Structure formats: structure tokens, C-alpha cells
XYZ file of C-alpha atoms in Angstrom:
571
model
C 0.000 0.000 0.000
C 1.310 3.195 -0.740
C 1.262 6.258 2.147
C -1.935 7.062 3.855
C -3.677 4.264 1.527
C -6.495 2.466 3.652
C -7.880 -0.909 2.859
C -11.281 -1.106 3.434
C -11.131 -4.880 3.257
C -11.231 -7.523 6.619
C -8.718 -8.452 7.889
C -9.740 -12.633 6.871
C -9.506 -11.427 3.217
C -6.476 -9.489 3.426
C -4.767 -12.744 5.154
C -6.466 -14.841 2.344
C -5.125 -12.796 -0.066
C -1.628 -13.081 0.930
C -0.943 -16.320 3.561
C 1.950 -16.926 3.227
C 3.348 -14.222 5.819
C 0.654 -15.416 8.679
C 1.530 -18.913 7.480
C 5.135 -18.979 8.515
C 4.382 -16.416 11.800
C 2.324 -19.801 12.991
C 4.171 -22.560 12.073
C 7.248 -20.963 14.041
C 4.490 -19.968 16.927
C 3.356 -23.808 16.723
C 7.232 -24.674 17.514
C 7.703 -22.803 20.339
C 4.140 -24.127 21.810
C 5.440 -27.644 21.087
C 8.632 -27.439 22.992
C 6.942 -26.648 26.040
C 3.671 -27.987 25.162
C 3.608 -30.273 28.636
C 4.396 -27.012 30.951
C 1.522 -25.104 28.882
C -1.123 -27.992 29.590
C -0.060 -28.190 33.216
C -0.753 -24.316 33.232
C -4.354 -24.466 31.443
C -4.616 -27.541 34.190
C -3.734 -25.194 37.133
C -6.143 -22.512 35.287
C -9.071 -24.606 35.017
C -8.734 -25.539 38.800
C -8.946 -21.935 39.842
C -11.861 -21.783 37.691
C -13.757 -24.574 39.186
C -12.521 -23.061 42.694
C -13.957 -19.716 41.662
C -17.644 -21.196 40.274
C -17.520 -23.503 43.462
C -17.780 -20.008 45.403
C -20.154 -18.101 43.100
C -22.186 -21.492 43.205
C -22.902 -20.832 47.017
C -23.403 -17.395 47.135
C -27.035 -17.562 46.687
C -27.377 -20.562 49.793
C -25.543 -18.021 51.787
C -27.818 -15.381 50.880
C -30.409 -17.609 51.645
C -29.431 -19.244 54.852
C -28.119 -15.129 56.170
C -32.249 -13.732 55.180
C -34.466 -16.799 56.262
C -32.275 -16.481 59.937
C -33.607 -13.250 60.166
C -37.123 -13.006 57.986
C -38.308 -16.072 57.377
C -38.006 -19.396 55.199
C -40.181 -16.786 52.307
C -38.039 -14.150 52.511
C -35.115 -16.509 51.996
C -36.445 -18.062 49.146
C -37.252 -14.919 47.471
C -33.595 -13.856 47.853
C -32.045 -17.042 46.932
C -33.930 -16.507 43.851
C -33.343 -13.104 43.081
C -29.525 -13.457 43.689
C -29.282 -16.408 41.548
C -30.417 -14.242 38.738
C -28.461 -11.755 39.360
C -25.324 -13.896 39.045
C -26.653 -15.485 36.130
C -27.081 -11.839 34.626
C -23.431 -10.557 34.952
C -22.434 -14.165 33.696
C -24.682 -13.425 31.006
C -22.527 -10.486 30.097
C -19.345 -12.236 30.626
C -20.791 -14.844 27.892
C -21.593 -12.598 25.279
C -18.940 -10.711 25.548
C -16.376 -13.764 24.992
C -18.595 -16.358 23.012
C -21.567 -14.984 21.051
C -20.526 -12.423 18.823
C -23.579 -12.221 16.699
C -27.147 -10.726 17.692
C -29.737 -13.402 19.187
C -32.162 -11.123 18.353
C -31.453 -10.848 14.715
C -30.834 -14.728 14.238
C -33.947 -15.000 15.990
C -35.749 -12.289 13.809
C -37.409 -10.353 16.982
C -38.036 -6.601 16.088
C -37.426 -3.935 18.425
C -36.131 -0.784 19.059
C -32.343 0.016 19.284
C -32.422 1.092 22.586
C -34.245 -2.506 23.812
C -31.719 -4.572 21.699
C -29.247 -4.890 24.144
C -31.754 -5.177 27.023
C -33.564 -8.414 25.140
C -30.259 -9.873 24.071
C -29.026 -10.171 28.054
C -31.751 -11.622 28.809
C -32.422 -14.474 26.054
C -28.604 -15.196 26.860
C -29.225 -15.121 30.975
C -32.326 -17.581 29.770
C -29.911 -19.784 28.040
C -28.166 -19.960 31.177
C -30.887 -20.880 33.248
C -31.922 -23.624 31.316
C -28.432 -24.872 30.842
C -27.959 -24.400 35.043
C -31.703 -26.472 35.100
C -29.910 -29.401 32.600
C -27.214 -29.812 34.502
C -28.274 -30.386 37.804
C -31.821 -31.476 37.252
C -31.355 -33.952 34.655
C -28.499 -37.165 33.218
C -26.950 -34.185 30.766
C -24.994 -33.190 34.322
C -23.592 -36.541 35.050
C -22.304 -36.302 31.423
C -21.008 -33.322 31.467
C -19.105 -34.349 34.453
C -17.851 -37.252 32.661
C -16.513 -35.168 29.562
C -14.953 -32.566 31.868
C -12.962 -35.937 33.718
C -12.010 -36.884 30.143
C -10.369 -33.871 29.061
C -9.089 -33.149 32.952
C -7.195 -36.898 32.231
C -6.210 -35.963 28.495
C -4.734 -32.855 29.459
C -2.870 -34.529 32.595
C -1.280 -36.787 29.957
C 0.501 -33.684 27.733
C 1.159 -32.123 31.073
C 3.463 -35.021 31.677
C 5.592 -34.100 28.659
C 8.792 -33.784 28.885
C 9.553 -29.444 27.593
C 12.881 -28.043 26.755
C 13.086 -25.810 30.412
C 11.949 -29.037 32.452
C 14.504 -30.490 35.458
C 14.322 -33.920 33.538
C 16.278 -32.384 30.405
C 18.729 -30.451 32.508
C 19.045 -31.835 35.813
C 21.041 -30.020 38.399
C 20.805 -32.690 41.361
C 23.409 -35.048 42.207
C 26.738 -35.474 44.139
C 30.148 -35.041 44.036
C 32.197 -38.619 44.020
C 35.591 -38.933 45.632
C 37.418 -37.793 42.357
C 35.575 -34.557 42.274
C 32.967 -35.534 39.284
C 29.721 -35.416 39.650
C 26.739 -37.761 39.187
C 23.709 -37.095 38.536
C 23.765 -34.331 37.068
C 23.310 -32.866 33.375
C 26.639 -33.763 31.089
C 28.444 -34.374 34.651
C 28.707 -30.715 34.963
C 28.603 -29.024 38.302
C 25.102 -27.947 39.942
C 25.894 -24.044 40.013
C 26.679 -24.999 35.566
C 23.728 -27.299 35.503
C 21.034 -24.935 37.158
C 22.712 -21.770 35.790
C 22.682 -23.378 31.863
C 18.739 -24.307 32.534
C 17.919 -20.513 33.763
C 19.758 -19.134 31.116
C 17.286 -21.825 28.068
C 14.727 -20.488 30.565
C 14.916 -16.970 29.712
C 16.327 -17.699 25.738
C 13.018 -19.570 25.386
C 11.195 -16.252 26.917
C 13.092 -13.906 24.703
C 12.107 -16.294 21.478
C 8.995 -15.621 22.478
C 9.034 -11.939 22.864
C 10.857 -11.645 19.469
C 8.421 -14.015 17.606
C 5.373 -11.641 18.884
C 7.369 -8.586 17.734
C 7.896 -9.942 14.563
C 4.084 -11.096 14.392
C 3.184 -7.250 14.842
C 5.671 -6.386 11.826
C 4.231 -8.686 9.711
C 0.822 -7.321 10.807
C 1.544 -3.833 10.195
C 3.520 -4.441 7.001
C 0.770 -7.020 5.225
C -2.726 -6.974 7.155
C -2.901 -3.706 8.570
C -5.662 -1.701 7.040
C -3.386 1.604 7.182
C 0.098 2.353 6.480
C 0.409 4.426 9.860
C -1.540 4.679 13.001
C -1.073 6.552 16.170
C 0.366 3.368 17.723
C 3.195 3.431 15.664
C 4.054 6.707 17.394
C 3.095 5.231 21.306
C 5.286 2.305 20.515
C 8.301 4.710 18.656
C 7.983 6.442 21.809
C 8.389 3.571 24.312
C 10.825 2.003 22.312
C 13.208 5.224 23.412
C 11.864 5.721 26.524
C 15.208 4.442 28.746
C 13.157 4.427 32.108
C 10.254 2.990 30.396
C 12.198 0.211 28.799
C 14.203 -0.218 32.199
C 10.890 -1.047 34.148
C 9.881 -3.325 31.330
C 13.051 -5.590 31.371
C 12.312 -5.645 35.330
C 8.859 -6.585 34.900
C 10.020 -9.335 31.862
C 12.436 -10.896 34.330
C 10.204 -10.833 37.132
C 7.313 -12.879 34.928
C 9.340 -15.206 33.451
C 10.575 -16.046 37.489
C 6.941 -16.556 38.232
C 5.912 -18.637 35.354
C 9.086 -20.480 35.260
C 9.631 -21.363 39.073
C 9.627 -25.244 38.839
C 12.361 -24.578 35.845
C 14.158 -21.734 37.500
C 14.253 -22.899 41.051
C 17.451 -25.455 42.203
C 15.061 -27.727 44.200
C 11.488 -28.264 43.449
C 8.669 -26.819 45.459
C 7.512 -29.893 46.984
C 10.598 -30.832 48.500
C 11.846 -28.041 49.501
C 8.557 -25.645 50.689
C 5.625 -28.517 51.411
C 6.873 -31.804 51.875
C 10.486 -31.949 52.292
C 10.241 -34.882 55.025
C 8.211 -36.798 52.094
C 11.263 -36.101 49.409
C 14.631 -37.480 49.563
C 18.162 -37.011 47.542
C 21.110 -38.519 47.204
C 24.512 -37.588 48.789
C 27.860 -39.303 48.824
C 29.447 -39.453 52.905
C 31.638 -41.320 54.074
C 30.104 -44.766 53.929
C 29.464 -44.190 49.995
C 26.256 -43.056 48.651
C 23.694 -42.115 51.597
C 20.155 -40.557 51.276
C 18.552 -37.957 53.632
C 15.257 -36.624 53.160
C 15.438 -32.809 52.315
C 13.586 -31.679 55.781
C 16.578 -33.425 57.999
C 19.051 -31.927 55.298
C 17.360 -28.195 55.569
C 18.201 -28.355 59.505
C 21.693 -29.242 59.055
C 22.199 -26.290 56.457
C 20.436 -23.467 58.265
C 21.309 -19.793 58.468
C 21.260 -17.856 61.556
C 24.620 -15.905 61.290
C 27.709 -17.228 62.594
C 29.127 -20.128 61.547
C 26.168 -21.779 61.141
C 25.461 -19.946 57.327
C 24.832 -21.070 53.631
C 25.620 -18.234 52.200
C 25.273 -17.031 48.405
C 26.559 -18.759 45.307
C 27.507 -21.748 47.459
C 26.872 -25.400 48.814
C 25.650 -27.120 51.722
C 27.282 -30.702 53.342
C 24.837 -32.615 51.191
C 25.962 -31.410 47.425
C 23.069 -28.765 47.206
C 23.691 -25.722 45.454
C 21.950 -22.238 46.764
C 22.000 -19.370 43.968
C 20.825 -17.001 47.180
C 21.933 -19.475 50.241
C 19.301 -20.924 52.738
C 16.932 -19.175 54.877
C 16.750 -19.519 58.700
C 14.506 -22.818 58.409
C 17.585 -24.171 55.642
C 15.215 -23.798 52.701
C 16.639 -22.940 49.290
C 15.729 -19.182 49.822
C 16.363 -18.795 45.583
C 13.345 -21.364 45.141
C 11.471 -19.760 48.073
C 11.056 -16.531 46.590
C 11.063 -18.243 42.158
C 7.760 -19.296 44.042
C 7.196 -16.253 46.134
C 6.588 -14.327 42.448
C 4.022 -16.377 41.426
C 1.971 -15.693 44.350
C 2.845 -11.828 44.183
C 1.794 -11.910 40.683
C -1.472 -13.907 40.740
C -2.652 -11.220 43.563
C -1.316 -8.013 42.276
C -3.006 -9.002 38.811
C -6.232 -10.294 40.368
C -6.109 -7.253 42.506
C -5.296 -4.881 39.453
C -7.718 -6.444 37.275
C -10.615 -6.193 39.512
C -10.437 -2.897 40.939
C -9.524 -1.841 36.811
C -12.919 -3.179 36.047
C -15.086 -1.572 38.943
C -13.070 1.401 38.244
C -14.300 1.721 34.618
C -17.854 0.527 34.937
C -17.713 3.063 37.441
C -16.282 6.102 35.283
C -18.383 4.925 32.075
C -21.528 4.785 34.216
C -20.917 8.321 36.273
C -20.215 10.280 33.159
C -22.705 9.147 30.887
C -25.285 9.698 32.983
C -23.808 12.292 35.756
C -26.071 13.839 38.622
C -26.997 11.612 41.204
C -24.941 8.733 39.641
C -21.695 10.760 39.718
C -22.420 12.402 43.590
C -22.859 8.800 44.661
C -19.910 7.689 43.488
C -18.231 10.298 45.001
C -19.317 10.361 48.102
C -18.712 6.330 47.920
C -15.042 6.763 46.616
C -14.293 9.574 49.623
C -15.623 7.619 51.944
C -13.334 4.470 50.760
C -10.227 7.358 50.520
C -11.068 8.775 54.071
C -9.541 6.131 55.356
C -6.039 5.068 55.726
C -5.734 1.946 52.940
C -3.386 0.444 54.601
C -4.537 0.149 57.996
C -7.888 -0.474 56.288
C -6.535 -3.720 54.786
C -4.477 -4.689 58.293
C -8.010 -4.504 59.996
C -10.200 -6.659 57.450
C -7.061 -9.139 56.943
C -7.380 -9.963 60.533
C -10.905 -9.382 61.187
C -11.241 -12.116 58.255
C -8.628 -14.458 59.497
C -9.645 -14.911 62.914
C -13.045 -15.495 61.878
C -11.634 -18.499 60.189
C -13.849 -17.570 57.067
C -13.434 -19.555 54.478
C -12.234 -16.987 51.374
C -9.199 -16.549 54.080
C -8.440 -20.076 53.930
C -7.766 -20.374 49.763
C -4.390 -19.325 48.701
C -3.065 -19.211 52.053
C -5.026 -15.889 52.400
C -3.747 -14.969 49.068
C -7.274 -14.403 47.600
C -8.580 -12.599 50.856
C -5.736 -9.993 50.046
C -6.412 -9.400 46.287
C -9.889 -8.786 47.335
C -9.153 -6.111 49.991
C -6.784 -4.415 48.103
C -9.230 -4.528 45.053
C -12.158 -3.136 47.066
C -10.342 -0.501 48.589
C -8.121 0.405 44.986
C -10.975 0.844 43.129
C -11.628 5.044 44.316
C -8.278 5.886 42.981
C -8.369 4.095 39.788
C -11.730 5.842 39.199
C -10.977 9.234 40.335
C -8.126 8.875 37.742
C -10.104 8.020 34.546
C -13.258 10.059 35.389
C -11.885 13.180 33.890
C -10.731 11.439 30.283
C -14.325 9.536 31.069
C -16.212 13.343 31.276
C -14.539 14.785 28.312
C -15.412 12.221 25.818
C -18.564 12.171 26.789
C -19.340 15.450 25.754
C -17.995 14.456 22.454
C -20.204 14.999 19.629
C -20.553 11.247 18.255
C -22.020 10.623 21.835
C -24.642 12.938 20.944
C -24.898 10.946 17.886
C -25.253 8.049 18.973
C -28.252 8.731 21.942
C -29.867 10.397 19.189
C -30.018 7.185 16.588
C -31.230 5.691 19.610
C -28.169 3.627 21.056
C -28.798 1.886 24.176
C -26.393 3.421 26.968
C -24.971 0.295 27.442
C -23.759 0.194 23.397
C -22.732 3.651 23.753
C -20.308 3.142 26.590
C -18.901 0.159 25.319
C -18.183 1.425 21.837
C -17.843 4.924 22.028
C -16.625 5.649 25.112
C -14.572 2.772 26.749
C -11.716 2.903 24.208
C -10.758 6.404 24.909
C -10.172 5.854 28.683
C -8.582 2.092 28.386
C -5.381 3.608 27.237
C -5.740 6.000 30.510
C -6.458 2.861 32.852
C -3.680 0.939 31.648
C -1.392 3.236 32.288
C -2.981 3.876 36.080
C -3.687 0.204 36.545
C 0.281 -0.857 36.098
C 1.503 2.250 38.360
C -1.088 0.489 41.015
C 0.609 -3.224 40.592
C 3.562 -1.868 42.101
C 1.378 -0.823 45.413
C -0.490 -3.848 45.208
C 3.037 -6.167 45.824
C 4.620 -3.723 48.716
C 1.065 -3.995 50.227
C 0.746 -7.721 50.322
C 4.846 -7.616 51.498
C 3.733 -5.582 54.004
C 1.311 -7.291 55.459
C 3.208 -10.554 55.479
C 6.067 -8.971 56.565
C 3.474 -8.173 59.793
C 2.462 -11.969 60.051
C -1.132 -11.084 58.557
C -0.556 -11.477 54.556
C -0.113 -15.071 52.989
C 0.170 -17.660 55.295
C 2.887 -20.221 55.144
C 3.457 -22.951 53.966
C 2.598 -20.501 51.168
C 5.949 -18.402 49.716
C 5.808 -14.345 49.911
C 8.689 -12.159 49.313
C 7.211 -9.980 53.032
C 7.152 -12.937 55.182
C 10.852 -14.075 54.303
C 12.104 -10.102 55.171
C 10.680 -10.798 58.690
C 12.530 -14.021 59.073
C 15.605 -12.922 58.369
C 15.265 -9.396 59.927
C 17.257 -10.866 63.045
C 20.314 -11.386 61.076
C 20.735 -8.688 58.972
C 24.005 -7.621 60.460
C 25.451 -11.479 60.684
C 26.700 -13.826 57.945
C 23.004 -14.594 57.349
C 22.627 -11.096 55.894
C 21.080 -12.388 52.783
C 17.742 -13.556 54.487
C 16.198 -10.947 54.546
C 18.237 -8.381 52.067
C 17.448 -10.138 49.236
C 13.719 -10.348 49.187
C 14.061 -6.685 50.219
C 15.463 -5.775 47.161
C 13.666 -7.758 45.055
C 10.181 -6.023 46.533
C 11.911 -2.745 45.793
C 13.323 -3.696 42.458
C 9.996 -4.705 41.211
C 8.045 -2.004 42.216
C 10.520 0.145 40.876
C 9.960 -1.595 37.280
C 6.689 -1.312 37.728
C 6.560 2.490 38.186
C 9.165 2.917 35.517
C 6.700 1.201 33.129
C 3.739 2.574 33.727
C 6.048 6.213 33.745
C 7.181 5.033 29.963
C 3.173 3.732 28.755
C 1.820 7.233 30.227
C 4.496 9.369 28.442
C 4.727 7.294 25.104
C 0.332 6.954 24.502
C 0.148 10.776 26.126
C 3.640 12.675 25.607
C 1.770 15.838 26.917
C 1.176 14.207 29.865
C 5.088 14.687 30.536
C 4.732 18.589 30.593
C 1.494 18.341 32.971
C -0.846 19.250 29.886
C -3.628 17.189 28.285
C -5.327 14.876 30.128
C -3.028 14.378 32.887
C -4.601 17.536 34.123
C -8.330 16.052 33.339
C -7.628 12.922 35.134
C -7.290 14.173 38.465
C -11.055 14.327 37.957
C -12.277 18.154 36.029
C -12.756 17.464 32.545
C -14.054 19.572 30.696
């Protein structure tokens, strides 16, 4: 296409018309899936869990409802509530489900006529109908038991391909053995040493990670350059501009490191997790003493290799009396305090992003809502989002942490408390998120083709999603990955206070206060290292939400443009 052409044609006939581009893009995506095809299945298999955990909860929300009204208005009055919460679950499901699955209009296929404005209204509820008599099927009748069965079929299939053996996986490179008399080692990948071993898998680890980053980057070349219906867009500009942003690319080689740690741990980590967190009595290994080749299980190992200053110390970049290598030493208990924390970042990530994510979606429900509609939608808000601010957040969470805990409820007991915290820190997020898109949210909807749009008769609901949301998701990205960073020192915080995660669960907080005691000893490592990892990461975050803001808003640098219209005017 020549400059400022534009090809009106979609984007399946453009890729029809020339395949051979998107053709090679997947067959080298289809590689990289297939070398760590078994570590992707175990993933979806770990995913699908938390799903079933999650509509486990939602399932009893309505009994609860239920069981809390008919205690205090009667066995009716329950009823009626069980009912009426039901639906309302099934409703926001409903919108969940069209948004992701049906992307064509019931009420066309199903040739109903009615107004614009009642479209959207008709179309939640055929779909929330669907639901209910799917719901009814299931439990009422053999299509349940089925279903149950299929679901154990695929849970069994998926099992199998988790048990592949991937390129990153401790079976290809192991770095566990012991040293013989003659100073080789057994056990181990190519005989090399464990620090070579381990070190050599980290480093495929991140190689594989980088492939993949490239092999995206070159996707979106190959989408700009062959499928694109423009020549230039804006983006090109926000991405030109990130590209030389130095802070901004600092925070995102941070934040790259720090997700390939999480969602490599088992690869990344020296020992595994359930040998050296859960069960480490339950797991043995191999070491050779002086009557030849002995075994130990890892828990009576871990006491022998503790460190709480002095002599007794495992210290960085070294080995303990049983031929285990320790990237960051042992902690006080004589865990492998590199694993502890590989395993820590997957728990700080699954809460900040549930937390992020959650209070990112009230946030702009919230904003879309208040300023298409204004008045007495926007004051309550307000006064709602004050009253949440009024309060100091952190103390805030501390109170409902514990209040939870020793109440022994049962949302404290999943995740070690983990999903307790992302909820807090979602609920009480949420005001400053909104307060921080409700300007861009005003000004664009005072925008002419809003006008337009109520006047052909678009339902609000349309409107807000088509006309308004895209202008302020660029503005909540950019808020939403300045508040990850707050969302990890909070939950370090709070374990560092003994009421965040639990153990036997791994947080980065929890293993500063263990090791707070020997800060000035040999043992210094304990608790310095998580330490700078929490402030290393929240660094990167800020740095790349700094670099997003500047390179989609570069006025936003001067204080101009909308960074003066977020802090809530408009106008």
C-alpha cells in the first residue's frame, strides 16, 4: 500500500489474499508451543482448577444469601432472595458470555423486532435464559452426570501432555546429584557441576522467553507491514515512543524478568517446590558421605544447612554438606531461599493481577456509568469513593485481613489468604483508579458522536462500550500498572506483619521478617534479598507505567492534556 492508503477490506480477506506471511508467523508460533507444550497444559490444568474453585464459590453465594435472610425473615423471605440473587449472578455471567462467546445478535438470528435502545436489554436476557436452562440441565437432569464425565475426560487428556517432557523441564537439565571422591559429579546434566547445571537451565529459561518476545514482535511487523488496514496509526508513534523511553524500557526488562521467574519457578528454582517448601520430610536425595552413597530426606538436610549468622550460614553462590547448590543461600529454616522466593513471584503476581484487574474493572464501569449519565450517579460515586479514601488503605486492609482471618472464614483459607488480600486491596483500589479516569471519562462524553449516537437511539450500554470505553482504556492501563507496584509492597507488608499469605505458602514480606534478626550477621542475605527484590519490582513497575503514560500521552510529561483532566475536572 502506498502512504496514507487504507484498505477497506477484513482483515480474513487481506490474510487470504496473501498467507503466506501469517503462514510462517504460525508454524514458528506452533514450535515454540510444542517445545513446552507439557508445561503449557499443566498451566491451562492449574487454570481450570482456579476456575472450578472460583464457580464452586459463586455457586454458594445464593445458599448463603439464603441461609443469612431466612435467619432473620423467614423461610419466604429466603427463598425470594435465593432466587433473586441467583439471577443476578446469572445476569453478569450473562454479560461475561456474550462478551467472549456470542458475537452475533440473538435477536437478529432470531428475527425479533425492536427498538435500538431494547436490543441490548432483550439480548441479556435471552442469553441469561440460556443460562438458566443450561444451570436447570445440569443439575436437574443425566446431561450433568455427562457433562461431568466429559470434563474428567479432558481433565485426564490434558494430565497426559502435562506429563511431557519441555525443553526448560529439570528432567532435560538436571542439576541434582553429588560429588564422588574424584571430584565428578553424578547425577547431574553432562556431569557438569550444579551451580553450571542450574545456571545453563535458567539461562534456556529466559532464551526460550526472549524467542517468544521476538516471535510476537515480529508477528506485529508482519501485521503492520501485510494486514494492517493503514500504512500508519497513532500506535506506531506510542510504541516509537516507548521504544526510546530508557526508564520505560528499564521497568519493562524488570517486569520481563520478574514474569518469566513466576511462570518459570519449577524450571528456575534449584530444588522443586515440593521438597523443599511442602513436603520436604516426604522427598529425599542422594549424597555421597563417608560410607558411599547415603540418602537424607530434604527436611533433615534443611536443619543441618540453616542460616542464623555465625558459623552456622549457607551463604550465596555456594553449597551445603549434602551437594546442594543455593544461587541465594538458605533461609533460617535451611530452605533454598532462591526457590522460596522463584515461588514467592508467582503468588505476588497472581494477587497483584487479580487485585489490578478487579479494581480496573469496577473502576471503569464506574467512570463509564458516572459520566454518561452524571447527577446523582456521579455524587454517589463520590461520596462512595471519599468515603473508601477517608480512610487510611493500609490500615484499612491490616483490619479486614485480621478481622477475616480470625473469623476463620473460608475466602481466608484459599491461597493461604492470598485471595482474601487481592480482594481487599481490590475493594479498597478501586476510588483511585476511578478518580483517575473520570476526567478522560467526562470529556469524551461530551464528544459529539455521543450525541450521535443517543440520538439514533443507542442503548447506553452500546454507547459506553463502543464509544466511550476505548478512549479511557489507554488511561487505565497506564494507572492500573503504576497500582501493581502498590499492590506487591502492600501484600509484602502485610506478610512482613504476620497477617498477609500464610505459610506454607511463599511471599517475598514474610521471608524479610525471618531474616530481619540477622541482617548484620553472615546470614545477611535472608532478609536483604527479598528486600530488594520487593523494591526492584516495584521500581519496574513504576518505571513502566512512567514510559506507557508518556509514550500513549507525551503531553502528559509537561502536565498538559489529560493528565490535568484525570485528576477528575474534565471539561
Amino acid at each position: 500500500m502506498s502512504m496514507n492508503e487504507f484498505d477497506d477490506t477484513t482483515l480474513r480477506d487481506r490474510i487470504a489474499a496473501n498467507p503466506r506471511p501469517a503462514l510462517l508467523w504460525l508454524v514458528g508460533a506452533f514450535v515454540l508451543i510444542a517445545l513446552e507444550l507439557g508445561r503449557i497444559a499443566d498451566g491451562v490444568l492449574r487454570l481450570g482448577g482456579a476456575i472450578g474453585l472460583m464457580v464452586d464459590m459463586v455457586v454458594t453465594i445464593p445458599s448463603s444469601v439464603r441461609g443469612a435472610v431466612a435467619s432473620s425473615f423467614g423461610a419466604g423471605a429466603g427463598i425470594a432472595a435465593f432466587v433473586i440473587t441467583a439471577f443476578i449472578l446469572l445476569g453478569i455471567v450473562a454479560i461475561v458470555v456474550k462478551w467472549l462467546f456470542i458475537p452475533w445478535s440473538l435477536v437478529d438470528r432470531l428475527g425479533i423486532d425492536v427498538s435500538t435502545g431494547r436490543e441490548d436489554i432483550l439480548e441479556r436476557l435471552l442469553v441469561t435464559g440460556l443460562l438458566v436452562i443450561v444451570a436447570a440441565a445440569l443439575v436437574w437432569t443425566p446431561v450433568g452426570g455427562l457433562f461431568e464425565m466429559l470434563i474428567s475426560v479432558l481433565t485426564r487428556g490434558v494430565e497426559a501432555v502435562g506429563s511431557l517432557t519441555t525443553i526448560t523441564s529439570r528432567e532435560v537439565i538436571p542439576n541434582q546429584g553429588y560429588q564422588l571422591p574424584d571430584g565428578s559429579w553424578e547425577g547431574t546434566f553432562l556431569g557438569l557441576s550444579p551451580a553450571w547445571a542450574w545456571a545453563l537451565r535458567v539461562l534456556v529459561v529466559y532464551a526460550y522467553a526472549l524467542t517468544w518476545l521476538a516471535w510476537l514482535w515480529k508477528g506485529y511487523e508482519i501485521f503492520r507491514e501485510h494486514y494492517r488496514e493503514a500504512d500508519w496509526t497513532p500506535r506506531d508513534d506510542s510504541i516509537n515512543r516507548l521504544r526510546t523511553h530508557y526508564w520505560g524500557v528499564f521497568g519493562f526488562v524488570v517486569v520481563f524478568m520478574f514474569v518469566v521467574m513466576a511462570l518459570w519457578a519449577p524450571a528456575v528454582s534449584p530444588v522443586t517446590a515440593e521438597a523443599n517448601l511442602y513436603s520436604p520430610y516426604g522427598n529425599e536425595i542422594q549424597y555421597y558421605g563417608d560410607d558411599g552413597v547415603q540418602s537424607i530426606t530434604h527436611g533433615d538436610a534443611n536443619m543441618n544447612s540453616r542460616s542464623q549468622g555465625g558459623d552456622e550460614n549457607v551463604g550465596l553462590m555456594s553449597y551445603d554438606d549434602y551437594d546442594r547448590f543455593h544461587p541465594f543461600g538458605t533461609n533460617t529454616d535451611g530452605k533454598d531461599l532462591f526457590t522460596f522466593l522463584a515461588y514467592g513471584a508467582q503468588v505476588s503476581l497472581v494477587i497483584g493481577l487479580l487485585a489490578t484487574v478487579l479494581m480496573a474493572v469496577v473502576a471503569t464501569v464506574l467512570a463509564l456509568i458516572t459520566a454518561y449519565y452524571k447527577g446523582v450517579a456521579d455524587l454517589l460515586a463520590i461520596i462512595a469513593s471519599d468515603s473508601v479514601i477517608a480512610l487510611p488503605r493500609l490500615l484499612l486492609v491490616l483490619l479486614l485481613s485480621v478481622l477475616f482471618m480470625q473469623a476463620n472464614h473460608p475466602i481466608a483459607e484459599i491461597y493461604d489468604g492470598g485471595l482474601l488480600l487481592a480482594l481487599i486491596f481490590a475493594g479498597t483500589g478501586w476510588p483511585l483508579l476511578w478518580r483517575s479516569v473520570r476526567g478522560p471519562a467526562l470529556q469524551v462524553s461530551e464528544q459529539e458522536w455521543i450525541d450521535a449516537a443517543k440520538s439514533y437511539g443507542q442503548s447506553p450500554a452500546a454507547t459506553m462500550r463502543k464509544h466511550m470505553s476505548p478512549y479511557i482504556a489507554g488511561y487505565m492501563l497506564i494507572y492500573a500498572s503504576l497500582s501493581l507496584g502498590g499492590v506487591i509492597i502492600g501484600v509484602a507488608a502485610l506478610s512482613y506483619l504476620g497477617f498477609g499469605v500464610q505459610a506454607p505458602t511463599p511471599e517475598w514480606g514474610r521471608a524479610v521478617f525471618e531474616g530481619k534478626s540477622y541482617v548484620s550477621t553472615s546470614s545477611w542475605h535472608v532478609a536483604t534479598l527479598p528486600g530488594l527484590l520487593v523494591v526492584f519490582l516495584v521500581t519496574g513497575f513504576n518505571a513502566l507505567g512512567d514510559g506507557i503514560r508518556d509514550a500513549i500521552d507525551p503531553q502528559s510529561d509537561s502536565g498538559d492534556g489529560s493528565a490535568a483532566a484525570a485528576t477528575g475536572g474534565g471539561g
